[in-house]
Coordinates of C-alpha atoms in Angstrom, one line a residue:
M1 CA -50.6 37.1 -84.6
K2 CA -54.0 36.3 -83.1
N3 CA -54.5 36.2 -79.4
T4 CA -56.9 33.5 -78.2
M5 CA -58.2 32.4 -74.8
R6 CA -58.9 28.8 -73.9
A7 CA -60.4 27.4 -70.7
Q8 CA -58.8 24.2 -69.3
L9 CA -59.7 22.1 -66.4
G10 CA -57.2 20.3 -64.2
Q11 CA -56.6 18.9 -60.8
S12 CA -53.7 19.8 -58.5
V13 CA -52.8 19.5 -54.8
N14 CA -52.2 22.8 -53.1
L15 CA -49.7 22.2 -50.3
T16 CA -50.0 24.7 -47.5
P17 CA -47.0 25.3 -45.2
Q18 CA -48.9 23.5 -42.4
L19 CA -49.5 20.4 -44.6
L20 CA -45.8 20.4 -45.7
Q21 CA -44.8 20.5 -42.1
A22 CA -47.1 17.6 -41.2
I23 CA -45.7 15.5 -44.1
R24 CA -42.1 16.2 -43.0
L25 CA -43.0 15.2 -39.4
L26 CA -44.5 12.0 -40.7
Q27 CA -41.3 10.9 -42.2
L28 CA -39.1 11.6 -39.2
T29 CA -37.6 8.8 -37.1
A30 CA -37.7 8.9 -33.3
P31 CA -34.2 10.5 -32.9
Q32 CA -35.0 13.0 -35.7
L33 CA -38.3 13.9 -34.0
E34 CA -36.6 14.5 -30.7
L35 CA -34.1 16.8 -32.4
E36 CA -36.9 18.6 -34.2
M37 CA -38.6 19.2 -30.9
R38 CA -35.5 20.5 -29.2
Q39 CA -35.0 23.0 -32.1
A40 CA -38.6 24.1 -31.9
L41 CA -38.3 24.7 -28.2
E42 CA -35.3 26.9 -28.7
R43 CA -36.9 28.8 -31.6
N44 CA -40.4 29.3 -30.2
P45 CA -40.9 30.6 -26.7
L46 CA -44.6 29.7 -26.7
L47 CA -43.8 25.9 -26.7
E48 CA -43.0 23.9 -23.6
T49 CA -42.6 20.2 -22.6
E50 CA -45.1 18.3 -20.5
E51 CA -44.0 16.4 -17.5
D52 CA -46.8 13.8 -17.8
E53 CA -45.8 10.1 -17.9
I54 CA -45.4 8.5 -21.3
G55 CA -48.6 6.7 -22.4
E56 CA -51.0 9.0 -20.6
T57 CA -53.4 10.7 -23.0
D58 CA -55.0 14.0 -21.8
A59 CA -57.8 16.1 -23.3
E60 CA -55.4 18.5 -24.9
S61 CA -53.6 15.7 -26.8
E62 CA -56.9 14.3 -28.0
A63 CA -58.0 17.7 -29.1
A64 CA -54.8 18.2 -31.1
I65 CA -55.3 14.9 -32.9
E66 CA -59.0 15.8 -33.6
A67 CA -57.9 19.1 -35.1
A68 CA -55.2 17.5 -37.1
T69 CA -57.5 15.1 -38.8
V70 CA -59.0 18.1 -40.8
E71 CA -55.8 18.0 -42.8
A72 CA -55.7 14.2 -43.2
A73 CA -57.8 14.2 -46.4
A74 CA -55.5 16.5 -48.2
W75 CA -52.5 14.5 -46.9
D76 CA -53.8 11.3 -48.4
E77 CA -54.3 12.9 -51.8
L78 CA -50.6 13.7 -52.2
P79 CA -48.7 12.0 -55.0
E80 CA -47.4 8.6 -53.8
P81 CA -43.7 8.4 -53.3
S82 CA -42.7 6.3 -56.3
F83 CA -39.7 4.6 -54.8
L84 CA -41.6 3.3 -51.9
A85 CA -44.7 2.4 -53.9
G86 CA -42.8 0.5 -56.6
G87 CA -43.7 2.4 -59.6
G88 CA -44.7 5.7 -61.2
T89 CA -42.8 8.6 -62.7
I90 CA -40.8 11.1 -60.8
G91 CA -41.3 14.5 -62.3
E92 CA -40.1 18.0 -61.5
D93 CA -43.7 18.8 -60.3
D94 CA -43.5 16.2 -57.5
A95 CA -44.6 18.4 -54.6
T96 CA -43.2 16.1 -51.9
A97 CA -39.7 16.5 -53.4
R98 CA -39.7 20.1 -52.3
I99 CA -40.3 19.2 -48.6
A100 CA -37.4 20.3 -46.5
A101 CA -36.0 17.3 -44.7
G102 CA -32.7 15.7 -43.6
E103 CA -30.9 13.4 -46.0
S104 CA -32.3 9.9 -46.2
T105 CA -30.5 7.1 -44.6
D106 CA -31.3 4.8 -47.5
A107 CA -28.6 4.9 -50.2
R108 CA -31.1 4.1 -52.9
V109 CA -33.2 7.2 -52.1
R110 CA -30.1 9.4 -52.0
L111 CA -29.1 7.9 -55.4
L112 CA -32.5 8.8 -56.9
E113 CA -32.1 12.4 -55.7
Q114 CA -28.8 12.6 -57.6
L115 CA -30.3 11.0 -60.7
R116 CA -33.2 13.4 -60.7
L117 CA -30.8 16.2 -61.8
T118 CA -29.7 14.6 -65.0
W119 CA -32.1 11.7 -66.0
D120 CA -35.4 12.3 -67.7
D121 CA -38.8 11.1 -66.3
G122 CA -38.8 7.9 -68.3
E123 CA -35.4 6.9 -67.2
L124 CA -36.2 7.7 -63.6
A125 CA -39.3 5.6 -63.7
M126 CA -37.2 2.6 -64.8
A127 CA -34.6 3.4 -62.2
V128 CA -37.3 3.4 -59.6
F129 CA -38.5 0.1 -60.8
W130 CA -35.1 -1.6 -60.4
L131 CA -34.2 0.1 -57.1
D132 CA -37.6 -0.8 -55.6
R133 CA -36.8 -4.5 -56.4
C134 CA -33.4 -4.5 -54.7
D135 CA -32.9 -5.8 -51.2
D136 CA -31.2 -3.9 -48.5
R137 CA -27.8 -5.2 -49.7
G138 CA -28.4 -3.9 -53.2
Y139 CA -29.0 -7.2 -55.0
L140 CA -32.1 -8.0 -57.1
E141 CA -34.7 -9.8 -55.0
L142 CA -36.1 -11.9 -57.8
D143 CA -34.8 -13.4 -61.0
R144 CA -33.6 -10.9 -63.6
E145 CA -35.5 -12.3 -66.5
A146 CA -38.8 -12.3 -64.5
L147 CA -38.2 -8.7 -63.4
L148 CA -37.5 -7.6 -67.0
A149 CA -40.8 -9.1 -68.1
E150 CA -42.7 -7.6 -65.2
G151 CA -41.1 -4.1 -65.7
A152 CA -41.7 -4.0 -69.4
A153 CA -45.4 -4.8 -68.9
A154 CA -45.8 -2.4 -66.0
L155 CA -44.0 0.6 -67.5
D156 CA -44.9 -0.2 -71.2
V157 CA -41.2 0.0 -72.2
A158 CA -38.9 -2.3 -74.3
I159 CA -37.0 -5.0 -72.4
D160 CA -33.8 -3.8 -73.9
G161 CA -34.3 -0.3 -72.7
L162 CA -35.2 -1.5 -69.2
E163 CA -32.0 -3.6 -69.1
A164 CA -30.0 -0.7 -70.3
I165 CA -31.1 1.3 -67.3
R166 CA -30.1 -1.5 -65.0
Q167 CA -26.7 -1.5 -66.6
R168 CA -26.4 2.2 -66.0
L169 CA -27.2 1.6 -62.3
L170 CA -24.9 -1.4 -62.2
H171 CA -21.9 0.7 -63.4
G172 CA -22.9 4.0 -62.0
E173 CA -22.4 6.0 -58.8
C174 CA -22.7 2.8 -56.7
P175 CA -21.0 0.0 -58.8
G176 CA -22.7 -3.3 -58.4
L177 CA -26.1 -1.9 -57.5
A178 CA -29.0 -3.9 -59.0
A179 CA -26.7 -6.9 -59.6
A180 CA -28.3 -10.2 -60.1
D181 CA -25.6 -12.1 -58.2
P182 CA -22.3 -11.6 -56.3
S183 CA -20.2 -12.3 -59.5
E184 CA -22.0 -9.5 -61.4
C185 CA -21.5 -7.2 -58.4
L186 CA -17.8 -7.8 -58.2
R187 CA -17.3 -7.5 -62.0
A188 CA -19.0 -4.1 -61.9
Q189 CA -16.7 -2.9 -59.2
L190 CA -13.6 -4.2 -61.0
A191 CA -14.8 -2.5 -64.3
V192 CA -14.3 1.0 -62.8
L193 CA -10.7 0.3 -61.6
R194 CA -7.7 1.2 -63.6
P195 CA -6.6 -1.5 -66.1
S196 CA -3.9 -3.8 -64.8
A197 CA -2.8 -7.4 -64.9
E198 CA -4.3 -7.9 -61.4
R199 CA -7.6 -6.5 -62.5
T200 CA -7.7 -8.7 -65.6
L201 CA -6.9 -11.8 -63.6
A202 CA -9.5 -10.8 -60.9
L203 CA -12.2 -10.5 -63.6
R204 CA -11.4 -14.0 -64.8
I205 CA -11.7 -15.3 -61.2
V206 CA -15.1 -13.7 -60.4
R207 CA -16.5 -14.6 -63.8
E208 CA -15.4 -18.2 -64.0
H209 CA -14.0 -19.5 -60.7
L210 CA -15.9 -17.7 -57.9
D211 CA -16.9 -21.1 -56.3
A212 CA -13.2 -22.1 -56.3
L213 CA -12.3 -18.8 -54.6
A214 CA -15.0 -19.3 -52.0
S215 CA -13.6 -22.8 -51.2
Q216 CA -10.1 -21.2 -50.8
D217 CA -8.5 -23.9 -52.9
H218 CA -5.7 -21.6 -54.2
S219 CA -3.6 -24.4 -55.7
A220 CA -6.4 -25.7 -57.9
L221 CA -7.3 -22.1 -58.7
A222 CA -3.8 -21.2 -59.8
T223 CA -3.6 -24.4 -62.0
A224 CA -7.0 -23.6 -63.6
L225 CA -5.9 -20.1 -64.4
G226 CA -2.3 -21.0 -65.4
V227 CA -0.7 -18.4 -63.1
D228 CA 1.8 -18.6 -60.3
G229 CA 1.2 -18.0 -56.6
A230 CA 2.3 -14.4 -56.5
Q231 CA 0.0 -13.4 -59.4
L232 CA -2.9 -15.2 -57.8
R233 CA -2.4 -13.6 -54.4
S234 CA -2.3 -10.1 -56.0
A235 CA -5.6 -10.8 -57.8
I236 CA -7.3 -12.3 -54.7
A237 CA -6.1 -9.3 -52.6
L238 CA -7.8 -7.0 -55.1
I239 CA -11.0 -9.0 -55.0
L240 CA -11.0 -8.9 -51.2
S241 CA -10.7 -5.1 -51.3
L242 CA -14.1 -4.9 -53.0
R243 CA -17.5 -4.7 -51.3
A244 CA -19.2 -8.1 -50.8
H245 CA -22.5 -6.4 -51.3
P246 CA -23.4 -3.3 -53.4
L247 CA -24.8 -1.5 -50.4
E248 CA -22.9 -1.6 -47.1
R249 CA -23.1 0.3 -43.9
D250 CA -20.3 2.9 -43.5
A251 CA -17.7 2.0 -40.8
D252 CA -18.4 5.3 -38.9
E253 CA -22.2 5.0 -39.3
Q254 CA -24.2 4.6 -36.1
T255 CA -24.7 0.9 -35.5
H256 CA -27.5 1.1 -32.9
V257 CA -31.0 2.2 -33.5
V258 CA -33.7 3.8 -31.4
P259 CA -37.0 1.9 -31.8
D260 CA -40.1 4.0 -32.6
V261 CA -42.6 1.3 -31.6
L262 CA -42.5 -1.2 -28.8
V263 CA -44.3 -4.6 -28.9
W264 CA -44.7 -6.9 -25.9
R265 CA -46.9 -9.9 -25.1
T266 CA -49.4 -10.0 -22.2
G267 CA -51.9 -12.5 -21.0
D268 CA -54.5 -10.8 -23.3
G269 CA -52.3 -10.9 -26.4
W270 CA -49.9 -8.6 -28.1
R271 CA -49.7 -4.9 -27.0
V272 CA -48.3 -2.0 -29.1
G273 CA -47.1 1.3 -27.9
L274 CA -44.9 4.2 -29.0
S275 CA -41.4 4.6 -27.4
A276 CA -40.6 7.7 -25.4
G277 CA -38.6 9.2 -28.3
A278 CA -41.5 8.6 -30.7
M279 CA -44.1 10.3 -28.5
P280 CA -42.6 13.6 -27.3
K281 CA -44.9 15.6 -24.9
L282 CA -44.9 19.0 -26.4
R283 CA -47.6 21.7 -25.9
V284 CA -48.4 25.3 -26.3
S285 CA -47.8 27.3 -23.1
P286 CA -51.3 27.9 -21.6
H287 CA -50.2 31.1 -19.9
C288 CA -48.9 32.6 -23.1
E289 CA -52.0 31.4 -25.0
Q290 CA -54.3 33.1 -22.5
A291 CA -52.3 36.3 -22.6
L292 CA -52.7 36.5 -26.4
A293 CA -56.4 35.7 -26.3
G294 CA -57.3 39.3 -26.3
G295 CA -57.4 41.7 -29.2
G296 CA -54.9 44.3 -30.2
S297 CA -52.2 44.7 -32.8
D298 CA -49.2 44.9 -30.5
H299 CA -48.9 41.1 -30.5
T300 CA -48.9 40.3 -34.2
A301 CA -45.5 38.6 -34.2
L302 CA -46.4 36.6 -31.1
R303 CA -49.6 35.4 -32.7
G304 CA -47.6 34.1 -35.6
L305 CA -45.5 32.1 -33.2
L306 CA -48.7 30.9 -31.5
D307 CA -50.1 29.6 -34.8
E308 CA -46.7 27.9 -35.6
A309 CA -46.7 26.3 -32.2
R310 CA -50.3 25.0 -32.6
W311 CA -49.5 23.5 -36.0
L312 CA -46.4 21.7 -34.7
V313 CA -48.3 20.2 -31.8
R314 CA -51.1 19.0 -34.2
G315 CA -48.6 17.6 -36.7
I316 CA -46.8 15.6 -34.0
A317 CA -50.1 14.3 -32.7
M318 CA -51.2 13.2 -36.1
R319 CA -47.8 11.6 -36.8
N320 CA -47.9 9.6 -33.6
E321 CA -51.5 8.6 -34.1
T322 CA -50.8 7.3 -37.6
L323 CA -47.7 5.5 -36.5
L324 CA -49.5 3.7 -33.7
K325 CA -52.5 2.7 -35.9
T326 CA -50.1 1.4 -38.6
A327 CA -48.0 -0.6 -36.1
Q328 CA -51.1 -2.1 -34.5
V329 CA -52.3 -3.4 -37.9
L330 CA -48.9 -4.8 -38.7
V331 CA -48.6 -6.6 -35.4
E332 CA -52.1 -8.0 -35.8
R333 CA -51.5 -9.3 -39.3
Q334 CA -48.1 -10.7 -38.3
R335 CA -48.9 -12.4 -35.0
E336 CA -47.8 -15.7 -36.3
F337 CA -44.4 -14.3 -37.2
L338 CA -43.9 -12.9 -33.7
E339 CA -44.9 -16.2 -32.2
R340 CA -43.2 -18.7 -34.6
G341 CA -40.5 -16.8 -36.5
E342 CA -39.5 -16.0 -40.1
E343 CA -41.3 -19.0 -41.7
A344 CA -44.7 -17.6 -40.5
L345 CA -44.2 -14.2 -42.1
A346 CA -47.4 -13.7 -44.0
P347 CA -47.7 -11.8 -47.3
L348 CA -48.7 -8.2 -46.7
T349 CA -48.8 -5.1 -48.9
L350 CA -49.0 -1.4 -48.3
K351 CA -52.5 -1.3 -49.8
E352 CA -53.8 -3.9 -47.3
V353 CA -52.5 -1.9 -44.3
A354 CA -53.7 1.4 -45.8
D355 CA -57.2 0.0 -46.3
A356 CA -57.2 -1.3 -42.7
I357 CA -56.4 2.2 -41.2
G358 CA -58.5 4.1 -43.7
M359 CA -55.6 6.0 -45.3
H360 CA -53.7 6.2 -48.6
E361 CA -50.8 3.9 -49.5
S362 CA -48.5 6.9 -49.6
T363 CA -49.2 7.6 -46.0
V364 CA -48.3 4.1 -45.0
S365 CA -45.1 4.3 -47.1
R366 CA -44.0 7.5 -45.3
I367 CA -44.8 6.4 -41.8
T368 CA -43.0 3.1 -42.1
S369 CA -39.9 4.4 -43.9
G370 CA -36.9 4.3 -41.6
K371 CA -39.0 3.4 -38.5
Y372 CA -37.9 0.6 -36.2
I373 CA -40.0 -1.7 -34.0
Q374 CA -38.8 -3.5 -30.9
T375 CA -40.2 -7.0 -30.4
P376 CA -39.4 -10.1 -28.4
R377 CA -37.8 -11.4 -31.7
G378 CA -35.5 -8.4 -31.9
T379 CA -35.5 -4.8 -33.3
F380 CA -36.0 -4.3 -37.0
E381 CA -37.5 -2.0 -39.5
L382 CA -41.2 -1.8 -39.9
K383 CA -40.9 -2.5 -43.6
R384 CA -39.7 -6.0 -42.7
L385 CA -43.2 -6.9 -41.7
F386 CA -44.3 -6.4 -45.3
A387 CA -43.8 -9.4 -47.6
V388 CA -44.3 -10.0 -51.3
R389 CA -46.5 -13.0 -52.1
L390 CA -44.8 -15.5 -54.3
E391 CA -46.7 -16.5 -57.4
G392 CA -48.7 -19.7 -56.9
A393 CA -47.9 -19.7 -53.1
T394 CA -49.6 -18.6 -49.9
V395 CA -46.4 -17.4 -48.3
G396 CA -43.9 -14.6 -48.9
A397 CA -40.3 -14.6 -50.1
A398 CA -38.9 -14.0 -46.6
A399 CA -40.8 -17.0 -45.3
V400 CA -39.5 -19.2 -48.1
K401 CA -35.9 -18.0 -47.5
A402 CA -36.3 -19.0 -43.9
M403 CA -37.5 -22.4 -44.9
V404 CA -34.5 -22.9 -47.2
K405 CA -32.2 -22.0 -44.4
R406 CA -33.9 -24.4 -42.0
L407 CA -33.6 -27.3 -44.5
I408 CA -29.9 -26.6 -45.0
E409 CA -29.2 -26.4 -41.3
S410 CA -30.9 -29.7 -40.7
E411 CA -29.4 -31.6 -43.6
P412 CA -27.1 -34.6 -43.0
T413 CA -23.5 -33.4 -43.0
N414 CA -22.4 -36.2 -45.3
A415 CA -25.2 -35.7 -47.8
P416 CA -26.1 -32.0 -48.2
L417 CA -29.2 -31.1 -50.1
A418 CA -28.9 -29.9 -53.7
D419 CA -31.0 -26.9 -54.8
D420 CA -33.4 -29.1 -56.8
A421 CA -33.9 -31.4 -53.8
I422 CA -34.7 -28.4 -51.6
A423 CA -37.2 -27.2 -54.2
G424 CA -38.8 -30.7 -54.1
L425 CA -39.1 -30.7 -50.3
L426 CA -40.7 -27.2 -50.3
A427 CA -43.1 -28.4 -53.0
R428 CA -44.3 -31.1 -50.6
Q429 CA -45.1 -28.3 -48.1
G430 CA -47.2 -26.5 -50.8
V431 CA -44.5 -24.0 -51.7
R432 CA -43.6 -24.4 -55.4
I433 CA -40.5 -22.5 -56.5
A434 CA -37.9 -23.0 -59.1
R435 CA -34.4 -24.5 -58.4
R436 CA -32.8 -21.2 -59.5
T437 CA -34.9 -19.4 -56.9
V438 CA -33.5 -21.7 -54.2
A439 CA -30.0 -21.0 -55.5
K440 CA -30.7 -17.2 -55.4
Y441 CA -31.9 -17.3 -51.8
R442 CA -29.0 -19.5 -50.8
D443 CA -26.6 -17.0 -52.3
Q444 CA -28.3 -14.2 -50.5
M445 CA -27.7 -15.9 -47.2
S446 CA -24.0 -16.6 -48.2
I447 CA -24.5 -20.4 -48.1
A448 CA -22.2 -22.5 -50.3
P449 CA -23.6 -24.9 -52.9
A450 CA -24.1 -28.6 -52.0
N451 CA -20.8 -29.8 -53.4
L452 CA -18.8 -27.4 -51.3
R453 CA -20.8 -28.1 -48.2
R454 CA -20.0 -31.8 -48.7
T455 CA -16.3 -31.4 -49.4
Q456 CA -15.6 -28.8 -46.7
P457 CA -18.2 -29.2 -43.9
Q458 CA -16.2 -26.8 -41.7
A459 CA -16.9 -24.0 -44.2
R460 CA -20.6 -24.3 -44.8
T461 CA -20.9 -20.6 -45.6
M462 CA -19.1 -18.6 -48.2
S463 CA -16.9 -16.0 -46.7
G464 CA -18.7 -12.8 -47.6
F465 CA -19.4 -13.7 -51.3

C-alpha cells in the first residue's frame, strides 16, 4: 500500500458558541425570550434587569448592538434553512440543525426533524419542497400538477419520484398532509384505520359523494349508495371523527399569542415598535464588571460568567434590532394591506426584504418564523405579510382568495356565481386565473359550490369539509 498526500481546498462555516447562541436567540418568540432571560438571570449572577421604560434607548444598548454587528457577517453566511426557503437539501452537516432550541410549534418542522433520522438527503429535499408548499392547514397551496412540474424542474428529479414522496407524506405520520383537496385528506385518514364495513362505506362517500355529504341530504345519499339509514349513520359518524384539515391545533394548545411587534397609525403614518416581551432590558451588572476589571487569577470563573453575560446581552440586542428592521420593511411594503385589507396584500418575498435590510434571506427566515405582529387589522404571524406572486398577475394568492370571497359574499342569493364566472369577473380586474384555481380557493375557505349555494342558501358554507 502506498501512502499519498493530497491538498484540497474547501469552504466551511465555523460556528462559535457565541454565534450559535445568537442564532438561537434570533429564532425565539417573545414568550420564549422572556423565559430565556429569566433562566439566564438565575444562572448568571452578573446579569441584572434594567428599570428603564420600554422604548428608551441608552448608550449601553447602542454599544451592545454595535458590538454584535461584528458577528452579523458570519451569521448571514450560514446555510439557509431549507424548509423556510423553499428548497435545498437537508444533510447531516447542516450546522443549524445542531443548535439547541425548544421544539418548533410548526408541525411540518417537527415532522422534518423526524424524517431526518430515516430518509436520505434526496428524499428530504423532495419532502421539503412539498411541505413548503402546504398552507397552515396542511393542504397544497397550488394545483398538484403545476407543483409536480415545478418541483421536477427545480430539484432535477422525475415527476413519479416526486409524487411518490408526496404519497409517503400523505399516508405517513400525519395522514392527509400535502393533500390536494379535502377528499384526498379524508381518504388518507381512513386508509390507516382497521378494515371494516363502516370504513369501506366511508371511503365511497368521501371519494364519490362528498358534496352530498356536505349538503346533509342523507336520504339521497343512502339511495345513491344503496344502504340503509343505520349503515349510513355509522359511516358518517366515522367521517366526522376525522380531522377536517391535515394540521389542526391541539385542544390543549395555548390559543392566545403574545405579539412580538406592535404597529399603530399616527398622523405621520405607520409606526412600528417591539412589544415589552420582545425587548427585555437586560444588562451586565456595572458594579461586578468594575470589580473584575483588575488583573489576577482568582476571578477566572467569574470572568467566564462575565463573557457569557456580555454575549447574551449582545445577542439579544442584535435579535431585537433585526426584528425591528424586518418589521419596518414589512409594514412599509404592505401599507395598502393595513389600510384596505386582504385584497391589497402585495406580492413580497424573503429576498426582497433581505435586500432591503442588507442581510441574507436565511436571517429573514429565522427572524420571522413564529413571530406575531399586532396591527389594527388583528394579530397574525409575520409570515402572513409575505405573498407569492401569481403567474401573469400583479397580485398574490392571498389577495386573489380575498377577491373570490368578496365576490361570493356579494352575489345574488338566487343566482350564485359559478367558478368560471368568478374567474371571468377577476379577469376583468386584470387577474387571470383558471377555474380550478377558483375552486381550490373556494374549498380552502370552506365555501360550497354554486349549485349547493343555490339550493340551500341557509348553508352557504360546507361544515368543516
